[in-house]
Amino acid sequence: MLRVDIEKQLGEFSLSASFTSEGRVIGLFGASGAGKSSLVNMIAGLLRPDRGTIVIDGETVDDTAAGIHVPTYRRRIGYVFQDARLFPHLNVAQNLDYGRRMSGLASDPAQHTRVIDLLDIGALLDRRPGKLSGGERQRVALGRALLSKPRLLLLDEPLGALDEGRKLEILPYLVRLRDEANIPMVYVSHDVAELRQLATQIVMLKQGRVTSFGGVKVLT
Amino acid sequence: MSEISPAEWTAILLSLRVAIVATLVATPFGIALAWLLARRDFWGKSVLDALVHLPLVLPPVVTGYLLLLTFGRRGLVGGFLADTLGIVFAFRWTGAALACGLMSFPLLVRPIRLSIEAIDSRLEQAAETLGAAPWKVFFTVTLPLALPGVLAGMVLGFAKAIGEFGATITFVSNIPGETQTISSAIYSLIQTPDGDAAAGRLVIVSIVLALGALIAAEWFARRATQRLHGN
């Protein structure tokens, strides 16, 4: 479950959003500049709301009235950025293992194998990020986020930097992820078709305000 | 020119010891300062930045004199250190290392700072979302990516330290075997009637060391670029 009720002033732009969702994949839809990324960064704890609360899976991670702000590294979220952001000095296997090592989780070979199979990245393990294609990079970034065992997965336009062909290459993996990984997701996109395929619920943002909220049918 | 004499070897080895100790001790401080200057905004940052660069623009004799006032036996810090920890800087090789470390500090900090600034801070954000506490982010992402810059800074700092003259001779004088480095040995030799040949040998050693350091720094810088591009 994800509950968001926040306000944030960013220069001239004001963001004010409130929604509660039990959905498996919450699609955050809006034009660029609508405040989608700021909202996701607040859920991740990278940005601090001026006022309000954020509750992830029953834990209050932000409550400005009570002075609560759980730092990003303790939120147990996974975040897939538009630009993958793989660590260039580590190979794919080390990138995948990073989250587990940092949070001191025991190694879980079964999950490791499952994620690598799910994303078809077994052949890439020895490579450096610089030697991967855009689509491969994004799949590794997905795997890296999943293997940190997050309770919520944030995907900020994960296909945004890819061309049409690459998008079609990654989309099936995301569908499988939704159906098999059993982790709630927030999926940010300005692409209606993408959200129709993936989202179970839609939060529509326009100029920093939630204009509609509901099933995929709000994407008319 | 004939072979290097034992006295010259003493000066060369002392220079190396002074420069190595100065560089190794200064590096952790250099990394910390470079990180502060590259990644943090705080009150008085420009003052700190100016202070770090001060030894570069201040006459070395002034730096040496200030060191003597501060770290001399009767200096505020020097007296305290001598009484409590038994560490003496005045007229010792340790003092030469202190002077060299301070004089080379700006050259040490600069490449480290530049290489930290060149790291995409979004990588550090990504590390945090994966559960890495800030200090872990520093040691697993920031520092490894900045490593070539750190090495380049160390090489440059070392080269500067090995050639330092003004502050060292002012602070710890020119005592053969204790504080007489290559530079102060050359200075003494060219004032002696038949010291030209020996001075010439030490000059060549200096040139070789300096050139070697510059080439090494260049190589590390190239490595840094490659590392950041993930090849």
Short mmCIF file of C-alpha atoms in Angstrom, two decimals, chain A residues 46 71-73 77-79 81 83 85-89 98-99 101-103 128-131 144-145 148, chain B residues 120-134 136-137 140-141 144-145 227-231:
data_model
loop_
_atom_site.label_atom_id
_atom_site.label_comp_id
_atom_site.label_asym_id
_atom_site.label_seq_id
_atom_site.Cartn_x
_atom_site.Cartn_y
_atom_site.Cartn_z
CA LEU A 46 15.59 12.08 -2.39
CA PRO A 71 16.54 8.73 4.69
CA THR A 72 16.51 7.13 1.26
CA TYR A 73 18.86 4.29 2.15
CA ILE A 77 12.68 0.99 -2.16
CA GLY A 78 14.00 0.07 -5.57
CA TYR A 79 14.42 2.86 -8.08
CA PHE A 81 15.92 5.66 -13.45
CA ASP A 83 19.22 6.68 -17.47
CA ARG A 85 22.74 4.82 -13.64
CA LEU A 86 24.75 1.61 -13.45
CA PHE A 87 28.04 1.99 -11.61
CA PRO A 88 30.68 2.31 -14.33
CA HIS A 89 33.50 0.89 -12.21
CA TYR A 98 25.37 -3.97 -4.84
CA GLY A 99 22.02 -3.50 -3.08
CA ARG A 101 25.80 -6.01 -0.05
CA MET A 102 24.92 -2.51 1.09
CA SER A 103 21.86 -3.52 3.08
CA ARG A 128 31.15 -3.43 -17.84
CA PRO A 129 28.16 -1.06 -18.22
CA GLY A 130 30.02 0.83 -20.95
CA LYS A 131 29.83 -2.27 -23.14
CA ARG A 144 19.79 -4.45 -9.59
CA ALA A 145 16.74 -2.75 -8.06
CA SER A 148 17.90 -5.23 -3.24
CA ASP B 120 27.71 12.16 -11.76
CA SER B 121 26.08 12.70 -8.37
CA ARG B 122 23.06 10.79 -9.66
CA LEU B 123 25.18 7.64 -9.31
CA GLU B 124 25.50 8.44 -5.62
CA GLN B 125 21.72 8.88 -5.44
CA ALA B 126 21.25 5.51 -7.11
CA ALA B 127 23.56 3.93 -4.53
CA GLU B 128 21.47 5.43 -1.77
CA THR B 129 18.25 4.02 -3.21
CA LEU B 130 19.96 0.61 -3.09
CA GLY B 131 20.37 0.89 0.66
CA ALA B 132 23.86 2.37 0.98
CA ALA B 133 24.30 4.79 3.88
CA PRO B 134 26.16 8.01 2.95
CA LYS B 136 29.15 3.56 2.24
CA VAL B 137 28.24 5.55 -0.86
CA THR B 140 31.95 2.22 -2.73
CA VAL B 141 31.06 4.78 -5.41
CA PRO B 144 36.63 4.32 -6.42
CA LEU B 145 35.48 6.59 -9.24
CA ARG B 227 36.82 4.61 -15.77
CA LEU B 228 34.03 7.17 -15.84
CA HIS B 229 32.93 5.94 -19.21
CA GLY B 230 32.70 2.39 -17.95
CA ASN B 231 35.07 0.69 -20.34
#
